[in-house]
């Protein structure tokens, strides 16, 4: 008996060792089985139709991806949108509508998605522009909370608005909007996105027994439209079209308009003396800007293609998106700063090992990225939805898109909506209408996108209490995308749409809350 006991004991001990080896082996195994995440965020890249310009690498990725064709940003401005994507919370939940507050200091110690991956065994990297730099990410890109390593910023980023564009009219170096360059003559003989690409490739190629979450933020096609000159040759000017509806719509409430000051103030545009706030861009320049925007998009497309050639798609989830869209003269508007579809709509691609490529037309939101990533990687299944103003550190406003990824269009979700918002300091356009500071915001435009409609209410907003008054209205908009994809006809007064307005208003108010 005793020997047997002893033997048993010894066996048991061996068993523990064997189990330990297996468990440890399993941990290593599960580490290598854990999927990497590559999050590519392109700055100000609108949803480009193939009729605008062919982006060959994005098309190649899209063909293999779940391609969300109706994906919308929460606010068409960099800092609010990026903080919203990264925390999975709406601008209202972060109380950030400008560039000047850091949620951990002002609202709550909310977890970001890179932080969650970092705390769950991932090495997390930030390259280029992921968080908006400055006070909205505490001048540190939320390091060390979100990132395992200090975020990488290309050294030539400091020249982003410098007078380095060779102006064809003045023959001087200026801070132009349209800025094709030769690398040889640029400071450092390179550009920020080229430096970011090189750094990103090295991260992908690194050897480590931990999986990575790599966030790569390309700067272009954000203004100025600065890119190696050869990309301009790929977009012949005679193949560029004007927008179908380049005018301010007749029935547009004034509060929906913005004077695109960032475009006006560039040296080449300033010279055109366009009257403030309603002057129109000359047609020739509309074509030139559209051409340069496409060329800048082609440049980034090329860099993305190069990066993708290093990525092992067997064990990496790739998400490609942008912080918001960009108006290219539609409705007489330029840049972001609005609640129009072109300013809010972004590419959203999920390339997931084991999933087949398909398109999804259901409207989705960038706040959905966080819960979707957790769902796809299986990192956590029990994180709750935030109710309005929920202050727990881990919850999110969006929902997982995984159910939409495997089902076909017959399972389209008709009760899924995208909610966006934009603040204004006044009804009449002023110099700070595009980017009002929190203390000057008096109006908030809340916008609901369904499969068919875009419906917007501009209401009174209290910038210290963060309350809204749905009874104090400054403008209403209804666009029927089935008939009017350009959002040129505001139908909110059309008798035929009376019930639609009533229904959409109810949904919008219940989704946004009081
Ligand atoms: C398992 O991972 C640990 C650290 O994570 C490492 O030290 C060890 O060498 C790995 N073992 C194997 C068999 O790879
Ligand atoms: C915020 O959360 C982080 C990560 O969980 C933690 O390290 C830090 O102490 C928290 N800060 C505060 C002020 O609670
Ligand atoms: C923000 O940065 C400052 C200065 O580096 C630091 O003292 C402070 O703790 C940071 N805030 C948070 C919430 O980490
Ligand atoms: C713009 O105004 C300046 C100064 O008034 C004038 O010299 C210039 O010719 C104007 N340019 C155009 C394109 O009208
Ligand atoms: C990915 O998986 C395929 C099919 O199993 C295999 O042929 C290929 O070698 C794998 N690629 C890498 C980089 O692991």
Short mmCIF file of N, CA and C in Angstrom, two decimals, residues 358-455:
data_model
loop_
_atom_site.label_atom_id
_atom_site.label_comp_id
_atom_site.label_asym_id
_atom_site.label_seq_id
_atom_site.Cartn_x
_atom_site.Cartn_y
_atom_site.Cartn_z
N UNK A 358 -17.72 39.91 -48.58
CA UNK A 358 -19.10 40.25 -48.91
C UNK A 358 -19.34 41.72 -48.59
N UNK A 359 -20.38 42.25 -49.21
CA UNK A 359 -20.75 43.64 -48.92
C UNK A 359 -21.95 43.66 -48.00
N UNK A 360 -21.96 44.60 -47.10
CA UNK A 360 -23.09 44.78 -46.19
C UNK A 360 -23.60 46.21 -46.35
N UNK A 361 -24.88 46.38 -46.59
CA UNK A 361 -25.40 47.73 -46.82
C UNK A 361 -26.07 48.32 -45.57
N UNK A 362 -26.29 47.51 -44.55
CA UNK A 362 -26.87 48.02 -43.31
C UNK A 362 -26.02 49.17 -42.77
N UNK A 363 -26.64 50.28 -42.35
CA UNK A 363 -25.84 51.37 -41.79
C UNK A 363 -25.16 50.94 -40.49
N UNK A 364 -23.87 51.18 -40.40
CA UNK A 364 -23.12 50.85 -39.19
C UNK A 364 -22.30 52.08 -38.78
N UNK A 365 -21.69 52.00 -37.60
CA UNK A 365 -21.02 53.18 -37.05
C UNK A 365 -19.62 52.82 -36.60
N UNK A 366 -18.77 53.82 -36.53
CA UNK A 366 -17.40 53.54 -36.11
C UNK A 366 -17.32 53.15 -34.63
N UNK A 367 -18.31 53.51 -33.81
CA UNK A 367 -18.31 53.01 -32.42
C UNK A 367 -18.50 51.49 -32.38
N UNK A 368 -18.89 50.90 -33.49
CA UNK A 368 -19.08 49.44 -33.52
C UNK A 368 -17.74 48.68 -33.61
N UNK A 369 -16.67 49.37 -33.93
CA UNK A 369 -15.38 48.68 -34.15
C UNK A 369 -14.91 47.98 -32.87
N UNK A 370 -14.96 48.69 -31.75
CA UNK A 370 -14.46 48.14 -30.48
C UNK A 370 -15.17 46.82 -30.13
N UNK A 371 -16.51 46.81 -29.99
CA UNK A 371 -17.17 45.55 -29.66
C UNK A 371 -16.98 44.47 -30.72
N UNK A 372 -16.88 44.86 -31.99
CA UNK A 372 -16.68 43.87 -33.05
C UNK A 372 -15.34 43.17 -32.89
N UNK A 373 -14.30 43.95 -32.59
CA UNK A 373 -12.97 43.38 -32.42
C UNK A 373 -12.93 42.41 -31.25
N UNK A 374 -13.59 42.77 -30.15
CA UNK A 374 -13.61 41.87 -28.99
C UNK A 374 -14.35 40.59 -29.34
N UNK A 375 -15.42 40.72 -30.08
CA UNK A 375 -16.21 39.57 -30.49
C UNK A 375 -15.40 38.66 -31.42
N UNK A 376 -14.71 39.25 -32.39
CA UNK A 376 -13.96 38.46 -33.37
C UNK A 376 -12.79 37.73 -32.73
N UNK A 377 -12.12 38.38 -31.77
CA UNK A 377 -10.95 37.75 -31.16
C UNK A 377 -11.35 36.89 -29.97
N UNK A 378 -12.60 36.98 -29.55
CA UNK A 378 -13.05 36.19 -28.41
C UNK A 378 -12.45 36.65 -27.10
N UNK A 379 -11.89 37.87 -27.07
CA UNK A 379 -11.22 38.33 -25.85
C UNK A 379 -12.20 38.55 -24.71
N UNK A 380 -13.38 38.98 -25.03
CA UNK A 380 -14.34 39.21 -23.96
C UNK A 380 -15.75 39.17 -24.52
N UNK A 381 -16.60 38.52 -23.76
CA UNK A 381 -17.97 38.40 -24.26
C UNK A 381 -18.96 39.13 -23.38
N UNK A 382 -18.49 39.60 -22.24
CA UNK A 382 -19.46 40.10 -21.26
C UNK A 382 -19.35 41.59 -20.98
N UNK A 383 -18.88 42.34 -21.94
CA UNK A 383 -18.79 43.78 -21.71
C UNK A 383 -20.13 44.41 -22.09
N UNK A 384 -20.70 45.18 -21.17
CA UNK A 384 -22.05 45.69 -21.42
C UNK A 384 -22.09 46.90 -22.34
N UNK A 385 -23.26 47.13 -22.90
CA UNK A 385 -23.53 48.37 -23.59
C UNK A 385 -23.62 49.48 -22.55
N UNK A 386 -23.10 50.66 -22.86
CA UNK A 386 -23.28 51.78 -21.94
C UNK A 386 -24.70 52.29 -22.12
N UNK A 387 -25.36 52.60 -21.05
CA UNK A 387 -26.58 53.37 -21.21
C UNK A 387 -26.12 54.81 -21.34
N UNK A 388 -27.04 55.71 -21.63
CA UNK A 388 -26.64 57.11 -21.77
C UNK A 388 -25.88 57.55 -20.53
N UNK A 389 -24.73 58.17 -20.75
CA UNK A 389 -23.91 58.72 -19.67
C UNK A 389 -23.43 57.69 -18.64
N UNK A 390 -23.24 56.46 -19.08
CA UNK A 390 -22.74 55.44 -18.17
C UNK A 390 -21.27 55.74 -17.84
N UNK A 391 -20.94 55.69 -16.55
CA UNK A 391 -19.58 56.04 -16.16
C UNK A 391 -18.70 54.86 -15.80
N UNK A 392 -19.16 53.61 -16.01
CA UNK A 392 -18.28 52.49 -15.74
C UNK A 392 -17.11 52.54 -16.72
N UNK A 393 -15.95 52.02 -16.30
CA UNK A 393 -14.77 52.22 -17.14
C UNK A 393 -14.80 51.35 -18.38
N UNK A 394 -15.54 50.25 -18.36
CA UNK A 394 -15.54 49.39 -19.53
C UNK A 394 -16.96 49.08 -19.98
N UNK A 395 -17.37 49.76 -21.02
CA UNK A 395 -18.65 49.50 -21.67
C UNK A 395 -18.55 50.21 -23.01
N UNK A 396 -19.46 49.92 -23.92
CA UNK A 396 -19.37 50.67 -25.17
C UNK A 396 -20.75 51.00 -25.72
N UNK A 397 -20.75 52.05 -26.56
CA UNK A 397 -22.00 52.54 -27.13
C UNK A 397 -22.42 51.78 -28.39
N UNK A 398 -21.47 51.18 -29.07
CA UNK A 398 -21.79 50.51 -30.33
C UNK A 398 -22.22 49.07 -30.10
N UNK A 399 -22.24 48.30 -31.17
CA UNK A 399 -22.54 46.88 -31.02
C UNK A 399 -21.70 46.06 -32.00
N UNK A 400 -21.52 44.78 -31.66
CA UNK A 400 -20.69 43.93 -32.51
C UNK A 400 -21.33 43.76 -33.88
N UNK A 401 -20.49 43.85 -34.92
CA UNK A 401 -20.97 43.67 -36.29
C UNK A 401 -20.83 42.23 -36.74
N UNK A 402 -20.34 41.36 -35.84
CA UNK A 402 -20.11 39.97 -36.23
C UNK A 402 -21.37 39.30 -36.80
N UNK A 403 -22.55 39.52 -36.18
CA UNK A 403 -23.74 38.88 -36.76
C UNK A 403 -24.01 39.29 -38.21
N UNK A 404 -23.59 40.50 -38.57
CA UNK A 404 -23.81 40.96 -39.95
C UNK A 404 -22.77 40.38 -40.91
N UNK A 405 -21.69 39.82 -40.35
CA UNK A 405 -20.59 39.39 -41.20
C UNK A 405 -20.84 38.05 -41.86
N UNK A 406 -21.60 37.20 -41.18
CA UNK A 406 -21.80 35.86 -41.73
C UNK A 406 -23.12 35.71 -42.45
N UNK A 407 -24.05 36.62 -42.17
CA UNK A 407 -25.35 36.48 -42.80
C UNK A 407 -25.38 37.26 -44.10
N UNK A 408 -26.22 36.85 -45.03
CA UNK A 408 -26.28 37.58 -46.29
C UNK A 408 -27.30 38.71 -46.19
N UNK A 409 -27.57 39.35 -47.30
CA UNK A 409 -28.41 40.55 -47.26
C UNK A 409 -29.86 40.25 -46.84
N UNK A 410 -30.28 38.98 -46.94
CA UNK A 410 -31.65 38.67 -46.51
C UNK A 410 -31.79 38.86 -45.00
N UNK A 411 -30.64 38.85 -44.29
CA UNK A 411 -30.69 39.07 -42.85
C UNK A 411 -30.39 40.52 -42.50
N UNK A 412 -30.53 41.39 -43.49
CA UNK A 412 -30.23 42.78 -43.26
C UNK A 412 -31.00 43.30 -42.04
N UNK A 413 -30.32 44.09 -41.23
CA UNK A 413 -30.96 44.59 -40.02
C UNK A 413 -31.64 45.92 -40.33
N UNK A 414 -32.94 45.94 -40.28
CA UNK A 414 -33.64 47.18 -40.60
C UNK A 414 -33.78 48.10 -39.39
N UNK A 415 -33.44 47.59 -38.23
CA UNK A 415 -33.56 48.45 -37.05
C UNK A 415 -32.19 48.93 -36.58
N UNK A 416 -31.20 48.84 -37.47
CA UNK A 416 -29.88 49.37 -37.10
C UNK A 416 -29.70 50.71 -37.80
N UNK A 417 -29.26 51.70 -37.00
CA UNK A 417 -29.12 53.06 -37.51
C UNK A 417 -27.72 53.57 -37.21
N UNK A 418 -27.34 54.61 -37.92
CA UNK A 418 -26.10 55.30 -37.57
C UNK A 418 -26.47 56.69 -37.05
N UNK A 419 -25.89 57.05 -35.90
CA UNK A 419 -26.16 58.37 -35.31
C UNK A 419 -24.87 59.19 -35.35
N UNK A 420 -24.98 60.40 -35.86
CA UNK A 420 -23.83 61.29 -35.87
C UNK A 420 -24.26 62.65 -35.33
N UNK A 421 -23.28 63.50 -35.10
CA UNK A 421 -23.62 64.82 -34.58
C UNK A 421 -22.58 65.84 -35.01
N UNK A 422 -23.00 67.11 -35.04
CA UNK A 422 -22.04 68.19 -35.28
C UNK A 422 -22.46 69.44 -34.53
N UNK A 423 -21.51 70.10 -33.84
CA UNK A 423 -21.83 71.30 -33.07
C UNK A 423 -21.69 72.58 -33.90
N UNK A 424 -22.41 73.60 -33.50
CA UNK A 424 -22.29 74.93 -34.13
C UNK A 424 -22.29 76.01 -33.04
N UNK A 425 -21.60 77.12 -33.31
CA UNK A 425 -21.63 78.24 -32.36
C UNK A 425 -22.81 79.17 -32.63
N UNK A 426 -23.38 79.10 -33.85
CA UNK A 426 -24.44 80.04 -34.23
C UNK A 426 -25.11 79.50 -35.48
N UNK A 427 -26.23 80.12 -35.85
CA UNK A 427 -26.91 79.72 -37.09
C UNK A 427 -26.15 80.28 -38.29
N UNK A 428 -25.83 81.57 -38.21
CA UNK A 428 -25.14 82.21 -39.34
C UNK A 428 -23.65 81.82 -39.33
N UNK A 429 -23.11 81.40 -40.49
CA UNK A 429 -21.72 80.94 -40.53
C UNK A 429 -20.72 82.03 -40.12
N UNK A 430 -19.84 81.67 -39.20
CA UNK A 430 -18.79 82.59 -38.73
C UNK A 430 -17.44 81.91 -38.93
N UNK A 431 -16.37 82.62 -38.52
CA UNK A 431 -15.04 82.05 -38.74
C UNK A 431 -14.81 80.79 -37.91
N UNK A 432 -15.55 80.59 -36.79
CA UNK A 432 -15.33 79.38 -35.99
C UNK A 432 -16.47 78.35 -36.16
N UNK A 433 -17.28 78.51 -37.20
CA UNK A 433 -18.40 77.58 -37.42
C UNK A 433 -17.92 76.15 -37.68
N UNK A 434 -16.79 76.03 -38.38
CA UNK A 434 -16.27 74.70 -38.69
C UNK A 434 -15.83 73.96 -37.43
N UNK A 435 -15.13 74.68 -36.56
CA UNK A 435 -14.52 74.04 -35.39
C UNK A 435 -14.77 74.88 -34.14
N UNK A 436 -16.03 74.95 -33.68
CA UNK A 436 -16.27 75.76 -32.48
C UNK A 436 -15.63 75.11 -31.25
N UNK A 437 -15.15 75.96 -30.33
CA UNK A 437 -14.66 75.43 -29.05
C UNK A 437 -15.87 75.13 -28.17
N UNK A 438 -15.69 74.21 -27.24
CA UNK A 438 -16.80 73.79 -26.38
C UNK A 438 -17.56 74.97 -25.79
N UNK A 439 -16.79 75.97 -25.28
CA UNK A 439 -17.45 77.09 -24.59
C UNK A 439 -18.32 77.93 -25.53
N UNK A 440 -18.13 77.78 -26.84
CA UNK A 440 -18.90 78.56 -27.81
C UNK A 440 -20.02 77.77 -28.48
N UNK A 441 -20.10 76.48 -28.15
CA UNK A 441 -21.13 75.65 -28.79
C UNK A 441 -22.49 75.95 -28.18
N UNK A 442 -23.46 76.31 -29.03
CA UNK A 442 -24.82 76.57 -28.53
C UNK A 442 -25.86 75.70 -29.23
N UNK A 443 -25.42 75.06 -30.33
CA UNK A 443 -26.36 74.25 -31.13
C UNK A 443 -25.69 72.91 -31.43
N UNK A 444 -26.48 71.84 -31.39
CA UNK A 444 -25.95 70.53 -31.79
C UNK A 444 -26.89 69.96 -32.86
N UNK A 445 -26.30 69.50 -33.95
CA UNK A 445 -27.08 68.84 -34.98
C UNK A 445 -26.95 67.33 -34.81
N UNK A 446 -28.07 66.66 -34.48
CA UNK A 446 -28.06 65.20 -34.36
C UNK A 446 -28.66 64.61 -35.62
N UNK A 447 -27.96 63.61 -36.16
CA UNK A 447 -28.34 63.09 -37.46
C UNK A 447 -28.49 61.58 -37.43
N UNK A 448 -29.56 61.10 -38.03
CA UNK A 448 -29.86 59.67 -38.05
C UNK A 448 -29.80 59.18 -39.49
N UNK A 449 -29.06 58.10 -39.73
CA UNK A 449 -29.00 57.53 -41.08
C UNK A 449 -29.62 56.15 -41.03
N UNK A 450 -30.67 55.96 -41.82
CA UNK A 450 -31.25 54.63 -41.97
C UNK A 450 -30.84 54.14 -43.35
N UNK A 451 -31.29 52.95 -43.73
CA UNK A 451 -30.98 52.46 -45.06
C UNK A 451 -31.40 53.46 -46.14
N UNK A 452 -32.51 54.14 -45.91
CA UNK A 452 -33.05 54.99 -46.96
C UNK A 452 -32.88 56.49 -46.71
N UNK A 453 -32.95 56.89 -45.44
CA UNK A 453 -33.02 58.33 -45.16
C UNK A 453 -31.83 58.86 -44.36
N UNK A 454 -31.58 60.16 -44.52
CA UNK A 454 -30.81 60.89 -43.53
C UNK A 454 -31.72 61.96 -42.95
N UNK A 455 -31.84 61.96 -41.60
CA UNK A 455 -32.72 62.90 -40.93
C UNK A 455 -31.95 63.62 -39.84
#
